Amino acid sequence: MSLVKKFATVGGATLGSRMFGFARETLMAAALGTGPMADVFYAAFRFPNLFRRLFAEGAFNAAFVPLFAKEIEANGTDGAKRFSEEVFGVLFSVLLLITIVMELSMPLLVRFVIAPGFADDPEKFSITIRMAAVMFPYLMCMSLTAMMSGMLNSLHHFFAAAIAPVFLNVVMIGALFYALYTGADPLTTAWYLSWGVLAAGVLQLAVVYVGVLAAGMSIGFRFPKMTPNVKRLLILAVPAAVTGGITQINQLIGQAIASSRDGAIAALQYADRIYQLPLGVVGVAVGVVLLPELARALKGGNLREAGNLQNRSIEFVLFLTIPAAFALWILSDEIIRVLYERGAFHQENTAVVGSILAIYGIGLPAFVLIKALQPGFYAREDTKTPMRFSAIAVATNCATALTLFPYMGAPGIAVAEATAGWISTLLLFTTLLRRGHLTWEWALAKRTALLIVAAAVMGGAIVFLKQHFAPALASGAPLLTKIGTLGLLIGISMLVYFAAAFLIGGADLGMIRRNLNRKPVPAKDPQG
């Protein structure tokens, strides 16, 4: 299967999840707006979500996958099964201990980490503690889910792992529909959502476990033991966990700072959900597929193939995210108005969330490129270098957010996150180049410049058409009219971008063929 076809498999499933996520956030905006219960729920949910990234997705996509692939190559499926059971026993025990400690420490965590600004409001403070306690076991479910997803990805079974997140959104949408149908108040609605998160975690774990069984593997519980393989995994996983959770760490910092202003946490969350669509569809797909592909090429000594995989992934990312960044910047208010402006979500909320989304748009290519560059380190079992870069990005984000928030409010936090994203991207890119793990292609650099030109042409068309369609996109226009007009505007913009990109040489049929028909390099690199 070609690289882009694998991207499409994972990206398509992720797109489904993100579309359900849009539906969820639209219902959330209608039910809770940017009111205090929205702030409370998102603050409580952010913490288990952070640890999910730290101890699950980041660690296992970066550390577990290369080691699992090596076990398959060296000792076959029996060796891989034994390794996965050793890891499962240790992971389950550590997660259980972390969950118990965090549940007992929740009042302190809310006061000093999750939402310091809530400490002055006893009701918000108390509810946040209880909701965070209900949702924190979601971490345990999702960490085990991430491990099994890593197994599936290594076995080239991408779909079950990619489709599992859909169930979180489906369960939460069901909870919101029930709340709206019964006329539940915001507090009751938030409680429905909290219990829904926990139920969804159990469901997602069941989905990937069935997928592992279908892939011909099974996992039994072994008494936790620090075998050499487990020790090697932990050495790689600890820095990878920090690096993999960099976005969540930055968002947690932003949330802690934003908690001092009503509505700021919810505003950041609503904007975050929209830019997560291209980030998830392109970035997550590239990261999930590229890591095992790179690990396989490097284990086989095919350095030329590994370099080609890395460059083609960057090419694919830039081709799709550059126009998305322009579109999010220019159409931010219109997108927010169509998706959220109803019920408890008013025009004033649209202006704030729209400004945050526009800034996230500037950071989008960086956020996605990080997903395409980090596997270049992880596939070589180097997780410490990206961790150092993550520390620099976190320090930059924290300093910038603290500086800008008093003057700009929530948009200042978005500026800090985007700045940190671009710094991480530049550090990762230049280091891979310096080490010779990434090949500089002047043709790729030229195409990137031409893609920016094509996106600028598209941006000009959007500005012109937006003025022409302004009455149909105004707050008072019927919802179906706004949806149809925005869809038409986006469709025309895509046609303009693709036409301009192919016309001026930013993209060509050769580029498409390179990505669709990539063949493995059969010969071992002579330098390997």
mmCIF file with all atom_site columns, N, CA and C in Angstrom, residues 372-433:
data_model
loop_
_atom_site.group_PDB
_atom_site.id
_atom_site.type_symbol
_atom_site.label_atom_id
_atom_site.label_alt_id
_atom_site.label_comp_id
_atom_site.label_asym_id
_atom_site.label_entity_id
_atom_site.label_seq_id
_atom_site.pdbx_PDB_ins_code
_atom_site.Cartn_x
_atom_site.Cartn_y
_atom_site.Cartn_z
_atom_site.occupancy
_atom_site.B_iso_or_equiv
_atom_site.pdbx_formal_charge
_atom_site.auth_seq_id
_atom_site.auth_comp_id
_atom_site.auth_asym_id
_atom_site.auth_atom_id
_atom_site.pdbx_PDB_model_num
ATOM 1   N N  . ALA A 1 372 ? 5.324  15.201 11.392 1.00 0.00 ? 372 ALA A N  1
ATOM 2   C CA . ALA A 1 372 ? 6.084  14.585 10.299 1.00 0.00 ? 372 ALA A CA 1
ATOM 3   C C  . ALA A 1 372 ? 7.575  14.528 10.592 1.00 0.00 ? 372 ALA A C  1
ATOM 4   N N  . LEU A 1 373 ? 8.079  15.380 11.506 1.00 0.00 ? 373 LEU A N  1
ATOM 5   C CA . LEU A 1 373 ? 9.514  15.443 11.789 1.00 0.00 ? 373 LEU A CA 1
ATOM 6   C C  . LEU A 1 373 ? 9.924  14.566 12.980 1.00 0.00 ? 373 LEU A C  1
ATOM 7   N N  . GLN A 1 374 ? 9.080  14.479 14.004 1.00 0.00 ? 374 GLN A N  1
ATOM 8   C CA . GLN A 1 374 ? 9.440  13.701 15.193 1.00 0.00 ? 374 GLN A CA 1
ATOM 9   C C  . GLN A 1 374 ? 9.749  12.235 14.891 1.00 0.00 ? 374 GLN A C  1
ATOM 10  N N  . PRO A 1 375 ? 9.002  11.565 13.975 1.00 0.00 ? 375 PRO A N  1
ATOM 11  C CA . PRO A 1 375 ? 9.352  10.166 13.678 1.00 0.00 ? 375 PRO A CA 1
ATOM 12  C C  . PRO A 1 375 ? 10.780 9.982  13.178 1.00 0.00 ? 375 PRO A C  1
ATOM 13  N N  . GLY A 1 376 ? 11.388 11.021 12.596 1.00 0.00 ? 376 GLY A N  1
ATOM 14  C CA . GLY A 1 376 ? 12.775 10.935 12.165 1.00 0.00 ? 376 GLY A CA 1
ATOM 15  C C  . GLY A 1 376 ? 13.725 10.688 13.327 1.00 0.00 ? 376 GLY A C  1
ATOM 16  N N  . PHE A 1 377 ? 13.341 11.116 14.517 1.00 0.00 ? 377 PHE A N  1
ATOM 17  C CA . PHE A 1 377 ? 14.125 10.850 15.729 1.00 0.00 ? 377 PHE A CA 1
ATOM 18  C C  . PHE A 1 377 ? 13.691 9.525  16.366 1.00 0.00 ? 377 PHE A C  1
ATOM 19  N N  . TYR A 1 378 ? 12.368 9.353  16.508 1.00 0.00 ? 378 TYR A N  1
ATOM 20  C CA . TYR A 1 378 ? 11.853 8.190  17.214 1.00 0.00 ? 378 TYR A CA 1
ATOM 21  C C  . TYR A 1 378 ? 12.229 6.878  16.522 1.00 0.00 ? 378 TYR A C  1
ATOM 22  N N  . ALA A 1 379 ? 12.207 6.871  15.191 1.00 0.00 ? 379 ALA A N  1
ATOM 23  C CA . ALA A 1 379 ? 12.534 5.640  14.457 1.00 0.00 ? 379 ALA A CA 1
ATOM 24  C C  . ALA A 1 379 ? 13.981 5.225  14.690 1.00 0.00 ? 379 ALA A C  1
ATOM 25  N N  . ARG A 1 380 ? 14.817 6.190  15.073 1.00 0.00 ? 380 ARG A N  1
ATOM 26  C CA . ARG A 1 380 ? 16.228 5.910  15.402 1.00 0.00 ? 380 ARG A CA 1
ATOM 27  C C  . ARG A 1 380 ? 16.420 5.735  16.907 1.00 0.00 ? 380 ARG A C  1
ATOM 28  N N  . GLU A 1 381 ? 15.310 5.580  17.621 1.00 0.00 ? 381 GLU A N  1
ATOM 29  C CA . GLU A 1 381 ? 15.308 5.381  19.075 1.00 0.00 ? 381 GLU A CA 1
ATOM 30  C C  . GLU A 1 381 ? 15.972 6.546  19.816 1.00 0.00 ? 381 GLU A C  1
ATOM 31  N N  . ASP A 1 382 ? 15.802 7.744  19.257 1.00 0.00 ? 382 ASP A N  1
ATOM 32  C CA . ASP A 1 382 ? 16.274 8.968  19.921 1.00 0.00 ? 382 ASP A CA 1
ATOM 33  C C  . ASP A 1 382 ? 15.052 9.751  20.374 1.00 0.00 ? 382 ASP A C  1
ATOM 34  N N  . THR A 1 383 ? 14.725 9.645  21.642 1.00 0.00 ? 383 THR A N  1
ATOM 35  C CA . THR A 1 383 ? 13.580 10.388 22.172 1.00 0.00 ? 383 THR A CA 1
ATOM 36  C C  . THR A 1 383 ? 14.011 11.571 23.042 1.00 0.00 ? 383 THR A C  1
ATOM 37  N N  . LYS A 1 384 ? 15.309 11.641 23.365 1.00 0.00 ? 384 LYS A N  1
ATOM 38  C CA . LYS A 1 384 ? 15.768 12.711 24.248 1.00 0.00 ? 384 LYS A CA 1
ATOM 39  C C  . LYS A 1 384 ? 15.885 14.050 23.527 1.00 0.00 ? 384 LYS A C  1
ATOM 40  N N  . THR A 1 385 ? 16.328 14.023 22.259 1.00 0.00 ? 385 THR A N  1
ATOM 41  C CA . THR A 1 385 ? 16.480 15.286 21.529 1.00 0.00 ? 385 THR A CA 1
ATOM 42  C C  . THR A 1 385 ? 15.149 16.013 21.375 1.00 0.00 ? 385 THR A C  1
ATOM 43  N N  . PRO A 1 386 ? 14.071 15.345 20.896 1.00 0.00 ? 386 PRO A N  1
ATOM 44  C CA . PRO A 1 386 ? 12.785 16.046 20.832 1.00 0.00 ? 386 PRO A CA 1
ATOM 45  C C  . PRO A 1 386 ? 12.298 16.521 22.190 1.00 0.00 ? 386 PRO A C  1
ATOM 46  N N  . MET A 1 387 ? 12.641 15.789 23.271 1.00 0.00 ? 387 MET A N  1
ATOM 47  C CA . MET A 1 387 ? 12.225 16.228 24.601 1.00 0.00 ? 387 MET A CA 1
ATOM 48  C C  . MET A 1 387 ? 12.899 17.552 24.978 1.00 0.00 ? 387 MET A C  1
ATOM 49  N N  . ARG A 1 388 ? 14.183 17.686 24.639 1.00 0.00 ? 388 ARG A N  1
ATOM 50  C CA . ARG A 1 388 ? 14.875 18.950 24.929 1.00 0.00 ? 388 ARG A CA 1
ATOM 51  C C  . ARG A 1 388 ? 14.220 20.105 24.174 1.00 0.00 ? 388 ARG A C  1
ATOM 52  N N  . PHE A 1 389 ? 13.887 19.857 22.926 1.00 0.00 ? 389 PHE A N  1
ATOM 53  C CA . PHE A 1 389 ? 13.232 20.896 22.134 1.00 0.00 ? 389 PHE A CA 1
ATOM 54  C C  . PHE A 1 389 ? 11.856 21.227 22.706 1.00 0.00 ? 389 PHE A C  1
ATOM 55  N N  . SER A 1 390 ? 11.171 20.205 23.219 1.00 0.00 ? 390 SER A N  1
ATOM 56  C CA . SER A 1 390 ? 9.865  20.438 23.839 1.00 0.00 ? 390 SER A CA 1
ATOM 57  C C  . SER A 1 390 ? 9.995  21.323 25.073 1.00 0.00 ? 390 SER A C  1
ATOM 58  N N  . ALA A 1 391 ? 11.057 21.117 25.839 1.00 0.00 ? 391 ALA A N  1
ATOM 59  C CA . ALA A 1 391 ? 11.272 21.946 27.028 1.00 0.00 ? 391 ALA A CA 1
ATOM 60  C C  . ALA A 1 391 ? 11.455 23.415 26.637 1.00 0.00 ? 391 ALA A C  1
ATOM 61  N N  . ILE A 1 392 ? 12.199 23.641 25.550 1.00 0.00 ? 392 ILE A N  1
ATOM 62  C CA . ILE A 1 392 ? 12.380 25.024 25.055 1.00 0.00 ? 392 ILE A CA 1
ATOM 63  C C  . ILE A 1 392 ? 11.042 25.607 24.634 1.00 0.00 ? 392 ILE A C  1
ATOM 64  N N  . ALA A 1 393 ? 10.225 24.782 23.930 1.00 0.00 ? 393 ALA A N  1
ATOM 65  C CA . ALA A 1 393 ? 8.924  25.264 23.462 1.00 0.00 ? 393 ALA A CA 1
ATOM 66  C C  . ALA A 1 393 ? 7.993  25.585 24.627 1.00 0.00 ? 393 ALA A C  1
ATOM 67  N N  . VAL A 1 394 ? 8.004  24.732 25.658 1.00 0.00 ? 394 VAL A N  1
ATOM 68  C CA . VAL A 1 394 ? 7.152  24.971 26.827 1.00 0.00 ? 394 VAL A CA 1
ATOM 69  C C  . VAL A 1 394 ? 7.564  26.263 27.534 1.00 0.00 ? 394 VAL A C  1
ATOM 70  N N  . ALA A 1 395 ? 8.864  26.476 27.700 1.00 0.00 ? 395 ALA A N  1
ATOM 71  C CA . ALA A 1 395 ? 9.345  27.708 28.347 1.00 0.00 ? 395 ALA A CA 1
ATOM 72  C C  . ALA A 1 395 ? 8.924  28.934 27.535 1.00 0.00 ? 395 ALA A C  1
ATOM 73  N N  . THR A 1 396 ? 9.053  28.837 26.206 1.00 0.00 ? 396 THR A N  1
ATOM 74  C CA . THR A 1 396 ? 8.640  29.951 25.337 1.00 0.00 ? 396 THR A CA 1
ATOM 75  C C  . THR A 1 396 ? 7.148  30.209 25.464 1.00 0.00 ? 396 THR A C  1
ATOM 76  N N  . ASN A 1 397 ? 6.363  29.126 25.444 1.00 0.00 ? 397 ASN A N  1
ATOM 77  C CA . ASN A 1 397 ? 4.912  29.265 25.543 1.00 0.00 ? 397 ASN A CA 1
ATOM 78  C C  . ASN A 1 397 ? 4.513  29.914 26.863 1.00 0.00 ? 397 ASN A C  1
ATOM 79  N N  . CYS A 1 398 ? 5.107  29.453 27.942 1.00 0.00 ? 398 CYS A N  1
ATOM 80  C CA . CYS A 1 398 ? 4.754  29.972 29.269 1.00 0.00 ? 398 CYS A CA 1
ATOM 81  C C  . CYS A 1 398 ? 5.092  31.459 29.386 1.00 0.00 ? 398 CYS A C  1
ATOM 82  N N  . ALA A 1 399 ? 6.297  31.827 28.972 1.00 0.00 ? 399 ALA A N  1
ATOM 83  C CA . ALA A 1 399 ? 6.718  33.225 29.080 1.00 0.00 ? 399 ALA A CA 1
ATOM 84  C C  . ALA A 1 399 ? 5.861  34.128 28.193 1.00 0.00 ? 399 ALA A C  1
ATOM 85  N N  . THR A 1 400 ? 5.582  33.681 26.962 1.00 0.00 ? 400 THR A N  1
ATOM 86  C CA . THR A 1 400 ? 4.797  34.493 26.027 1.00 0.00 ? 400 THR A CA 1
ATOM 87  C C  . THR A 1 400 ? 3.357  34.636 26.505 1.00 0.00 ? 400 THR A C  1
ATOM 88  N N  . ALA A 1 401 ? 2.767  33.533 27.000 1.00 0.00 ? 401 ALA A N  1
ATOM 89  C CA . ALA A 1 401 ? 1.384  33.581 27.470 1.00 0.00 ? 401 ALA A CA 1
ATOM 90  C C  . ALA A 1 401 ? 1.237  34.508 28.671 1.00 0.00 ? 401 ALA A C  1
ATOM 91  N N  . LEU A 1 402 ? 2.158  34.401 29.621 1.00 0.00 ? 402 LEU A N  1
ATOM 92  C CA . LEU A 1 402 ? 2.098  35.273 30.806 1.00 0.00 ? 402 LEU A CA 1
ATOM 93  C C  . LEU A 1 402 ? 2.261  36.736 30.422 1.00 0.00 ? 402 LEU A C  1
ATOM 94  N N  . THR A 1 403 ? 3.064  36.999 29.383 1.00 0.00 ? 403 THR A N  1
ATOM 95  C CA . THR A 1 403 ? 3.294  38.376 28.945 1.00 0.00 ? 403 THR A CA 1
ATOM 96  C C  . THR A 1 403 ? 2.082  38.946 28.223 1.00 0.00 ? 403 THR A C  1
ATOM 97  N N  . LEU A 1 404 ? 1.461  38.138 27.341 1.00 0.00 ? 404 LEU A N  1
ATOM 98  C CA . LEU A 1 404 ? 0.409  38.650 26.461 1.00 0.00 ? 404 LEU A CA 1
ATOM 99  C C  . LEU A 1 404 ? -0.996 38.587 27.057 1.00 0.00 ? 404 LEU A C  1
ATOM 100 N N  . PHE A 1 405 ? -1.264 37.635 27.947 1.00 0.00 ? 405 PHE A N  1
ATOM 101 C CA . PHE A 1 405 ? -2.624 37.445 28.436 1.00 0.00 ? 405 PHE A CA 1
ATOM 102 C C  . PHE A 1 405 ? -3.216 38.688 29.103 1.00 0.00 ? 405 PHE A C  1
ATOM 103 N N  . PRO A 1 406 ? -2.464 39.400 29.932 1.00 0.00 ? 406 PRO A N  1
ATOM 104 C CA . PRO A 1 406 ? -3.061 40.600 30.548 1.00 0.00 ? 406 PRO A CA 1
ATOM 105 C C  . PRO A 1 406 ? -3.507 41.649 29.528 1.00 0.00 ? 406 PRO A C  1
ATOM 106 N N  . TYR A 1 407 ? -2.896 41.672 28.351 1.00 0.00 ? 407 TYR A N  1
ATOM 107 C CA . TYR A 1 407 ? -3.223 42.682 27.345 1.00 0.00 ? 407 TYR A CA 1
ATOM 108 C C  . TYR A 1 407 ? -4.182 42.173 26.264 1.00 0.00 ? 407 TYR A C  1
ATOM 109 N N  . MET A 1 408 ? -4.039 40.908 25.883 1.00 0.00 ? 408 MET A N  1
ATOM 110 C CA . MET A 1 408 ? -4.819 40.371 24.770 1.00 0.00 ? 408 MET A CA 1
ATOM 111 C C  . MET A 1 408 ? -5.908 39.395 25.196 1.00 0.00 ? 408 MET A C  1
ATOM 112 N N  . GLY A 1 409 ? -5.854 38.900 26.438 1.00 0.00 ? 409 GLY A N  1
ATOM 113 C CA . GLY A 1 409 ? -6.809 37.892 26.860 1.00 0.00 ? 409 GLY A CA 1
ATOM 114 C C  . GLY A 1 409 ? -6.487 36.549 26.221 1.00 0.00 ? 409 GLY A C  1
ATOM 115 N N  . ALA A 1 410 ? -7.539 35.742 25.951 1.00 0.00 ? 410 ALA A N  1
ATOM 116 C CA . ALA A 1 410 ? -7.348 34.394 25.408 1.00 0.00 ? 410 ALA A CA 1
ATOM 117 C C  . ALA A 1 410 ? -6.568 34.374 24.091 1.00 0.00 ? 410 ALA A C  1
ATOM 118 N N  . PRO A 1 411 ? -6.750 35.337 23.166 1.00 0.00 ? 411 PRO A N  1
ATOM 119 C CA . PRO A 1 411 ? -5.935 35.316 21.942 1.00 0.00 ? 411 PRO A CA 1
ATOM 120 C C  . PRO A 1 411 ? -4.431 35.363 22.219 1.00 0.00 ? 411 PRO A C  1
ATOM 121 N N  . GLY A 1 412 ? -4.017 35.980 23.316 1.00 0.00 ? 412 GLY A N  1
ATOM 122 C CA . GLY A 1 412 ? -2.601 36.009 23.665 1.00 0.00 ? 412 GLY A CA 1
ATOM 123 C C  . GLY A 1 412 ? -2.058 34.620 23.944 1.00 0.00 ? 412 GLY A C  1
ATOM 124 N N  . ILE A 1 413 ? -2.899 33.751 24.525 1.00 0.00 ? 413 ILE A N  1
ATOM 125 C CA . ILE A 1 413 ? -2.488 32.370 24.774 1.00 0.00 ? 413 ILE A CA 1
ATOM 126 C C  . ILE A 1 413 ? -2.325 31.625 23.456 1.00 0.00 ? 413 ILE A C  1
ATOM 127 N N  . ALA A 1 414 ? -3.211 31.896 22.489 1.00 0.00 ? 414 ALA A N  1
ATOM 128 C CA . ALA A 1 414 ? -3.091 31.273 21.168 1.00 0.00 ? 414 ALA A CA 1
ATOM 129 C C  . ALA A 1 414 ? -1.799 31.706 20.477 1.00 0.00 ? 414 ALA A C  1
ATOM 130 N N  . VAL A 1 415 ? -1.428 32.983 20.616 1.00 0.00 ? 415 VAL A N  1
ATOM 131 C CA . VAL A 1 415 ? -0.163 33.467 20.050 1.00 0.00 ? 415 VAL A CA 1
ATOM 132 C C  . VAL A 1 415 ? 1.010  32.708 20.656 1.00 0.00 ? 415 VAL A C  1
ATOM 133 N N  . ALA A 1 416 ? 0.960  32.492 21.956 1.00 0.00 ? 416 ALA A N  1
ATOM 134 C CA . ALA A 1 416 ? 2.043  31.775 22.639 1.00 0.00 ? 416 ALA A CA 1
ATOM 135 C C  . ALA A 1 416 ? 2.163  30.341 22.133 1.00 0.00 ? 416 ALA A C  1
ATOM 136 N N  . GLU A 1 417 ? 1.030  29.654 21.960 1.00 0.00 ? 417 GLU A N  1
ATOM 137 C CA . GLU A 1 417 ? 1.056  28.265 21.487 1.00 0.00 ? 417 GLU A CA 1
ATOM 138 C C  . GLU A 1 417 ? 1.581  28.179 20.059 1.00 0.00 ? 417 GLU A C  1
ATOM 139 N N  . ALA A 1 418 ? 1.158  29.116 19.199 1.00 0.00 ? 418 ALA A N  1
ATOM 140 C CA . ALA A 1 418 ? 1.621  29.110 17.806 1.00 0.00 ? 418 ALA A CA 1
ATOM 141 C C  . ALA A 1 418 ? 3.132  29.388 17.732 1.00 0.00 ? 418 ALA A C  1
ATOM 142 N N  . THR A 1 419 ? 3.588  30.331 18.543 1.00 0.00 ? 419 THR A N  1
ATOM 143 C CA . THR A 1 419 ? 5.025  30.650 18.580 1.00 0.00 ? 419 THR A CA 1
ATOM 144 C C  . THR A 1 419 ? 5.840  29.434 19.018 1.00 0.00 ? 419 THR A C  1
ATOM 145 N N  . ALA A 1 420 ? 5.370  28.760 20.066 1.00 0.00 ? 420 ALA A N  1
ATOM 146 C CA . ALA A 1 420 ? 6.065  27.570 20.558 1.00 0.00 ? 420 ALA A CA 1
ATOM 147 C C  . ALA A 1 420 ? 6.089  26.471 19.493 1.00 0.00 ? 420 ALA A C  1
ATOM 148 N N  . GLY A 1 421 ? 4.994  26.338 18.736 1.00 0.00 ? 421 GLY A N  1
ATOM 149 C CA . GLY A 1 421 ? 4.930  25.335 17.681 1.00 0.00 ? 421 GLY A CA 1
ATOM 150 C C  . GLY A 1 421 ? 5.959  25.570 16.589 1.00 0.00 ? 421 GLY A C  1
ATOM 151 N N  . TRP A 1 422 ? 6.104  26.818 16.163 1.00 0.00 ? 422 TRP A N  1
ATOM 152 C CA . TRP A 1 422 ? 7.072  27.133 15.112 1.00 0.00 ? 422 TRP A CA 1
ATOM 153 C C  . TRP A 1 422 ? 8.509  26.959 15.602 1.00 0.00 ? 422 TRP A C  1
ATOM 154 N N  . ILE A 1 423 ? 8.778  27.297 16.855 1.00 0.00 ? 423 ILE A N  1
ATOM 155 C CA . ILE A 1 423 ? 10.126 27.088 17.404 1.00 0.00 ? 423 ILE A CA 1
ATOM 156 C C  . ILE A 1 423 ? 10.467 25.595 17.423 1.00 0.00 ? 423 ILE A C  1
ATOM 157 N N  . SER A 1 424 ? 9.513  24.749 17.862 1.00 0.00 ? 424 SER A N  1
ATOM 158 C CA . SER A 1 424 ? 9.741  23.303 17.859 1.00 0.00 ? 424 SER A CA 1
ATOM 159 C C  . SER A 1 424 ? 10.026 22.792 16.455 1.00 0.00 ? 424 SER A C  1
ATOM 160 N N  . THR A 1 425 ? 9.243  23.253 15.491 1.00 0.00 ? 425 THR A N  1
ATOM 161 C CA . THR A 1 425 ? 9.414  22.806 14.099 1.00 0.00 ? 425 THR A CA 1
ATOM 162 C C  . THR A 1 425 ? 10.799 23.151 13.573 1.00 0.00 ? 425 THR A C  1
ATOM 163 N N  . LEU A 1 426 ? 11.239 24.385 13.792 1.00 0.00 ? 426 LEU A N  1
ATOM 164 C CA . LEU A 1 426 ? 12.549 24.817 13.298 1.00 0.00 ? 426 LEU A CA 1
ATOM 165 C C  . LEU A 1 426 ? 13.676 24.020 13.951 1.00 0.00 ? 426 LEU A C  1
ATOM 166 N N  . LEU A 1 427 ? 13.563 23.758 15.246 1.00 0.00 ? 427 LEU A N  1
ATOM 167 C CA . LEU A 1 427 ? 14.601 22.997 15.937 1.00 0.00 ? 427 LEU A CA 1
ATOM 168 C C  . LEU A 1 427 ? 14.672 21.558 15.425 1.00 0.00 ? 427 LEU A C  1
ATOM 169 N N  . LEU A 1 428 ? 13.510 20.923 15.247 1.00 0.00 ? 428 LEU A N  1
ATOM 170 C CA . LEU A 1 428 ? 13.475 19.552 14.741 1.00 0.00 ? 428 LEU A CA 1
ATOM 171 C C  . LEU A 1 428 ? 14.040 19.474 13.324 1.00 0.00 ? 428 LEU A C  1
ATOM 172 N N  . PHE A 1 429 ? 13.614 20.404 12.471 1.00 0.00 ? 429 PHE A N  1
ATOM 173 C CA . PHE A 1 429 ? 14.011 20.385 11.062 1.00 0.00 ? 429 PHE A CA 1
ATOM 174 C C  . PHE A 1 429 ? 15.520 20.598 10.902 1.00 0.00 ? 429 PHE A C  1
ATOM 175 N N  . THR A 1 430 ? 16.045 21.621 11.560 1.00 0.00 ? 430 THR A N  1
ATOM 176 C CA . THR A 1 430 ? 17.471 21.925 11.408 1.00 0.00 ? 430 THR A CA 1
ATOM 177 C C  . THR A 1 430 ? 18.356 20.822 11.993 1.00 0.00 ? 430 THR A C  1
ATOM 178 N N  . THR A 1 431 ? 17.897 20.186 13.075 1.00 0.00 ? 431 THR A N  1
ATOM 179 C CA . THR A 1 431 ? 18.692 19.109 13.666 1.00 0.00 ? 431 THR A CA 1
ATOM 180 C C  . THR A 1 431 ? 18.734 17.882 12.756 1.00 0.00 ? 431 THR A C  1
ATOM 181 N N  . LEU A 1 432 ? 17.590 17.513 12.165 1.00 0.00 ? 432 LEU A N  1
ATOM 182 C CA . LEU A 1 432 ? 17.575 16.393 11.224 1.00 0.00 ? 432 LEU A CA 1
ATOM 183 C C  . LEU A 1 432 ? 18.480 16.678 10.027 1.00 0.00 ? 432 LEU A C  1
ATOM 184 N N  . LEU A 1 433 ? 18.453 17.921 9.544  1.00 0.00 ? 433 LEU A N  1
ATOM 185 C CA . LEU A 1 433 ? 19.326 18.299 8.418  1.00 0.00 ? 433 LEU A CA 1
ATOM 186 C C  . LEU A 1 433 ? 20.792 18.192 8.817  1.00 0.00 ? 433 LEU A C  1
#
